[in-house]
Amino acid sequence: MYTLHWHPMASTYAPMAMLEEIGEPYEARRVDYEGGENQSPSYLRVQPLGLIPALGFADGGSMFESAAILLFLCDRHRRADLAPGVEEPERAAFLQWLFFLSDTLYPAYNHYYRPQKYTTDPSGTAAIGEAARAAFTHHWGILEDRLRAEGPWLLGKRLSACDIYMHMISSWDDDPAALYAAFPRLRDVAAGVMQRPACRKAFDRHKYKSGLEPA
């Protein structure tokens, strides 16, 4: 049995959706972020930076980093068929896009929402936010081009954990509806992911805006 340390305003939707998809029993343990539980000695033993999420194992071990959790669960529970196996040709593209999302797109949103963390000069925060918006807009364009050329999913005809992870990040946008209007293939992915009962169940536990409601 797994334990997912989660919070509705953290990057826990994709790991929770993955746990729902694989159908394994798990405990969703909400971390009292507002009360500072994430900085408690017990939680810091799970996640030394006090970040959320973390995944606990039945033997008392744990791991963190949301994309790593997805990759681990995909490989541990192959029957869910949400990632190509290491022997499959699509594995390279799967790893490429998962790491692009987690290491390139995700940090741009961190810089946008928390610019003060990335400078010692308070007067520089506005410029950091502007640069971050330009960066993630450019990154979404790269993903949109991929979906247009190879879609409907990032791996072509095969939905994968990358699409769930991408949907999570798109849901962080200030205005997901406007984002999806600018990138209609991305909107199609979001709509397709939300049609999956497991993903919808996880999404509804979070406070993200879907951006898919009729205008």
Short mmCIF file of N, CA and C in Angstrom, two decimals, residues 15-98:
data_model
loop_
_atom_site.label_atom_id
_atom_site.label_comp_id
_atom_site.label_asym_id
_atom_site.label_seq_id
_atom_site.Cartn_x
_atom_site.Cartn_y
_atom_site.Cartn_z
N PRO A 15 0.45 12.60 -9.67
CA PRO A 15 0.70 11.38 -8.91
C PRO A 15 -0.58 10.72 -8.38
N MET A 16 -1.53 11.53 -7.93
CA MET A 16 -2.79 10.95 -7.44
C MET A 16 -3.56 10.30 -8.58
N ALA A 17 -3.59 10.95 -9.73
CA ALA A 17 -4.27 10.36 -10.88
C ALA A 17 -3.61 9.04 -11.28
N MET A 18 -2.29 9.00 -11.21
CA MET A 18 -1.58 7.77 -11.54
C MET A 18 -1.93 6.65 -10.57
N LEU A 19 -2.01 6.96 -9.29
CA LEU A 19 -2.40 5.96 -8.30
C LEU A 19 -3.81 5.47 -8.57
N GLU A 20 -4.70 6.37 -8.94
CA GLU A 20 -6.07 5.96 -9.28
C GLU A 20 -6.07 5.09 -10.54
N GLU A 21 -5.25 5.43 -11.51
CA GLU A 21 -5.19 4.68 -12.76
C GLU A 21 -4.70 3.25 -12.53
N ILE A 22 -3.68 3.08 -11.70
CA ILE A 22 -3.14 1.73 -11.52
C ILE A 22 -4.02 0.88 -10.63
N GLY A 23 -4.91 1.51 -9.85
CA GLY A 23 -5.86 0.75 -9.06
C GLY A 23 -5.31 0.10 -7.82
N GLU A 24 -4.14 0.54 -7.38
CA GLU A 24 -3.56 0.00 -6.16
C GLU A 24 -4.09 0.77 -4.95
N PRO A 25 -4.26 0.09 -3.81
CA PRO A 25 -4.72 0.82 -2.62
C PRO A 25 -3.68 1.84 -2.17
N TYR A 26 -4.17 3.00 -1.76
CA TYR A 26 -3.25 4.02 -1.25
C TYR A 26 -4.01 4.92 -0.28
N GLU A 27 -3.25 5.54 0.60
CA GLU A 27 -3.80 6.53 1.52
C GLU A 27 -3.41 7.90 1.02
N ALA A 28 -4.38 8.77 0.84
CA ALA A 28 -4.11 10.16 0.48
C ALA A 28 -4.02 10.95 1.77
N ARG A 29 -2.81 11.27 2.17
CA ARG A 29 -2.58 11.96 3.43
C ARG A 29 -2.29 13.43 3.15
N ARG A 30 -3.26 14.27 3.46
CA ARG A 30 -3.12 15.70 3.20
C ARG A 30 -2.14 16.31 4.19
N VAL A 31 -1.14 17.00 3.67
CA VAL A 31 -0.15 17.68 4.50
C VAL A 31 -0.70 19.05 4.89
N ASP A 32 -0.64 19.38 6.17
CA ASP A 32 -1.12 20.67 6.65
C ASP A 32 -0.07 21.73 6.33
N TYR A 33 -0.05 22.13 5.08
CA TYR A 33 0.93 23.13 4.63
C TYR A 33 0.70 24.47 5.33
N GLU A 34 -0.57 24.85 5.46
CA GLU A 34 -0.89 26.13 6.09
C GLU A 34 -0.41 26.16 7.54
N GLY A 35 -0.44 25.02 8.20
CA GLY A 35 0.01 24.93 9.58
C GLY A 35 1.49 24.65 9.74
N GLY A 36 2.20 24.55 8.63
CA GLY A 36 3.64 24.35 8.68
C GLY A 36 4.09 22.91 8.85
N GLU A 37 3.16 21.95 8.67
CA GLU A 37 3.54 20.55 8.85
C GLU A 37 4.65 20.13 7.89
N ASN A 38 4.71 20.75 6.72
CA ASN A 38 5.72 20.37 5.74
C ASN A 38 7.14 20.69 6.20
N GLN A 39 7.26 21.52 7.23
CA GLN A 39 8.58 21.84 7.78
C GLN A 39 8.83 21.12 9.11
N SER A 40 7.96 20.21 9.46
CA SER A 40 8.14 19.46 10.71
C SER A 40 9.25 18.43 10.54
N PRO A 41 9.92 18.05 11.61
CA PRO A 41 10.99 17.05 11.50
C PRO A 41 10.53 15.75 10.87
N SER A 42 9.31 15.32 11.17
CA SER A 42 8.84 14.05 10.61
C SER A 42 8.66 14.14 9.10
N TYR A 43 8.12 15.27 8.61
CA TYR A 43 7.95 15.38 7.16
C TYR A 43 9.27 15.63 6.46
N LEU A 44 10.17 16.36 7.08
CA LEU A 44 11.46 16.61 6.46
C LEU A 44 12.29 15.33 6.31
N ARG A 45 11.96 14.32 7.08
CA ARG A 45 12.61 13.02 6.87
C ARG A 45 12.10 12.35 5.61
N VAL A 46 10.89 12.72 5.19
CA VAL A 46 10.31 12.20 3.96
C VAL A 46 10.74 13.03 2.76
N GLN A 47 10.68 14.36 2.92
CA GLN A 47 11.04 15.28 1.85
C GLN A 47 11.91 16.38 2.46
N PRO A 48 13.22 16.32 2.30
CA PRO A 48 14.13 17.22 3.04
C PRO A 48 13.96 18.69 2.73
N LEU A 49 13.31 19.04 1.62
CA LEU A 49 13.05 20.44 1.32
C LEU A 49 11.67 20.88 1.81
N GLY A 50 10.90 19.95 2.33
CA GLY A 50 9.57 20.28 2.80
C GLY A 50 8.57 20.50 1.68
N LEU A 51 8.87 19.97 0.49
CA LEU A 51 7.98 20.14 -0.66
C LEU A 51 6.98 18.98 -0.73
N ILE A 52 5.93 19.20 -1.49
CA ILE A 52 4.86 18.24 -1.66
C ILE A 52 4.69 18.02 -3.17
N PRO A 53 4.59 16.75 -3.62
CA PRO A 53 4.24 15.52 -2.93
C PRO A 53 5.45 14.68 -2.52
N ALA A 54 5.11 13.62 -1.79
CA ALA A 54 6.03 12.52 -1.53
C ALA A 54 5.19 11.25 -1.53
N LEU A 55 5.83 10.15 -1.86
CA LEU A 55 5.15 8.86 -1.91
C LEU A 55 5.78 7.93 -0.91
N GLY A 56 4.97 7.43 0.02
CA GLY A 56 5.44 6.50 1.03
C GLY A 56 5.16 5.07 0.65
N PHE A 57 6.04 4.17 1.07
CA PHE A 57 5.91 2.74 0.78
C PHE A 57 5.56 1.97 2.04
N ALA A 58 5.05 0.77 1.84
CA ALA A 58 4.62 -0.04 2.97
C ALA A 58 5.77 -0.39 3.91
N ASP A 59 7.00 -0.44 3.38
CA ASP A 59 8.14 -0.80 4.22
C ASP A 59 8.71 0.38 5.00
N GLY A 60 8.07 1.54 4.89
CA GLY A 60 8.53 2.72 5.59
C GLY A 60 9.40 3.64 4.76
N GLY A 61 9.81 3.21 3.58
CA GLY A 61 10.60 4.06 2.69
C GLY A 61 9.72 5.06 1.98
N SER A 62 10.34 5.93 1.23
CA SER A 62 9.58 6.96 0.51
C SER A 62 10.42 7.51 -0.63
N MET A 63 9.77 8.27 -1.49
CA MET A 63 10.45 8.97 -2.57
C MET A 63 9.72 10.29 -2.82
N PHE A 64 10.39 11.21 -3.50
CA PHE A 64 9.75 12.47 -3.85
C PHE A 64 10.14 12.84 -5.27
N GLU A 65 9.65 13.99 -5.73
CA GLU A 65 9.69 14.50 -7.11
C GLU A 65 8.54 13.90 -7.90
N SER A 66 7.61 14.76 -8.30
CA SER A 66 6.36 14.28 -8.91
C SER A 66 6.59 13.47 -10.18
N ALA A 67 7.49 13.91 -11.05
CA ALA A 67 7.73 13.16 -12.28
C ALA A 67 8.38 11.82 -11.99
N ALA A 68 9.28 11.78 -11.00
CA ALA A 68 9.90 10.52 -10.61
C ALA A 68 8.86 9.54 -10.07
N ILE A 69 7.90 10.07 -9.32
CA ILE A 69 6.83 9.22 -8.80
C ILE A 69 6.04 8.61 -9.94
N LEU A 70 5.71 9.42 -10.95
CA LEU A 70 4.98 8.89 -12.10
C LEU A 70 5.78 7.80 -12.80
N LEU A 71 7.05 8.06 -13.04
CA LEU A 71 7.88 7.09 -13.74
C LEU A 71 7.98 5.80 -12.94
N PHE A 72 8.18 5.91 -11.64
CA PHE A 72 8.25 4.73 -10.78
C PHE A 72 6.96 3.91 -10.86
N LEU A 73 5.82 4.57 -10.74
CA LEU A 73 4.55 3.85 -10.75
C LEU A 73 4.28 3.24 -12.12
N CYS A 74 4.65 3.93 -13.18
CA CYS A 74 4.47 3.36 -14.52
C CYS A 74 5.26 2.07 -14.68
N ASP A 75 6.50 2.09 -14.22
CA ASP A 75 7.35 0.92 -14.38
C ASP A 75 6.99 -0.19 -13.41
N ARG A 76 6.54 0.16 -12.22
CA ARG A 76 6.18 -0.86 -11.24
C ARG A 76 4.85 -1.53 -11.60
N HIS A 77 3.94 -0.79 -12.23
CA HIS A 77 2.60 -1.29 -12.52
C HIS A 77 2.36 -1.20 -14.03
N ARG A 78 3.00 -2.08 -14.75
CA ARG A 78 2.98 -2.03 -16.21
C ARG A 78 1.59 -2.28 -16.80
N ARG A 79 0.74 -2.98 -16.03
CA ARG A 79 -0.58 -3.30 -16.58
C ARG A 79 -1.41 -2.05 -16.87
N ALA A 80 -1.09 -0.94 -16.20
CA ALA A 80 -1.82 0.30 -16.46
C ALA A 80 -1.53 0.85 -17.86
N ASP A 81 -0.41 0.43 -18.45
CA ASP A 81 -0.04 0.79 -19.82
C ASP A 81 0.01 2.31 -20.02
N LEU A 82 0.63 3.00 -19.07
CA LEU A 82 0.75 4.45 -19.18
C LEU A 82 2.17 4.91 -19.47
N ALA A 83 3.02 3.97 -19.84
CA ALA A 83 4.38 4.30 -20.28
C ALA A 83 4.91 3.14 -21.10
N PRO A 84 5.66 3.43 -22.16
CA PRO A 84 6.30 2.34 -22.89
C PRO A 84 7.36 1.67 -22.03
N GLY A 85 7.51 0.38 -22.19
CA GLY A 85 8.57 -0.33 -21.49
C GLY A 85 9.94 0.03 -22.05
N VAL A 86 10.98 -0.31 -21.32
CA VAL A 86 12.32 0.06 -21.74
C VAL A 86 12.71 -0.56 -23.07
N GLU A 87 12.02 -1.63 -23.45
CA GLU A 87 12.34 -2.30 -24.70
C GLU A 87 11.57 -1.74 -25.88
N GLU A 88 10.64 -0.82 -25.65
CA GLU A 88 9.79 -0.30 -26.71
C GLU A 88 10.40 0.95 -27.35
N PRO A 89 10.23 1.10 -28.67
CA PRO A 89 10.81 2.26 -29.35
C PRO A 89 10.32 3.61 -28.81
N GLU A 90 9.08 3.67 -28.28
CA GLU A 90 8.53 4.93 -27.81
C GLU A 90 9.10 5.37 -26.46
N ARG A 91 9.92 4.50 -25.85
CA ARG A 91 10.45 4.83 -24.53
C ARG A 91 11.27 6.12 -24.55
N ALA A 92 12.05 6.30 -25.57
CA ALA A 92 12.89 7.50 -25.65
C ALA A 92 12.04 8.76 -25.67
N ALA A 93 10.99 8.77 -26.49
CA ALA A 93 10.12 9.94 -26.56
C ALA A 93 9.40 10.16 -25.24
N PHE A 94 8.98 9.08 -24.60
CA PHE A 94 8.32 9.20 -23.30
C PHE A 94 9.22 9.89 -22.29
N LEU A 95 10.46 9.44 -22.18
CA LEU A 95 11.39 10.05 -21.23
C LEU A 95 11.70 11.50 -21.62
N GLN A 96 11.87 11.73 -22.90
CA GLN A 96 12.16 13.09 -23.37
C GLN A 96 11.07 14.06 -22.94
N TRP A 97 9.80 13.72 -23.22
CA TRP A 97 8.72 14.65 -22.92
C TRP A 97 8.44 14.75 -21.43
N LEU A 98 8.59 13.65 -20.70
CA LEU A 98 8.38 13.72 -19.25
C LEU A 98 9.41 14.66 -18.62
#
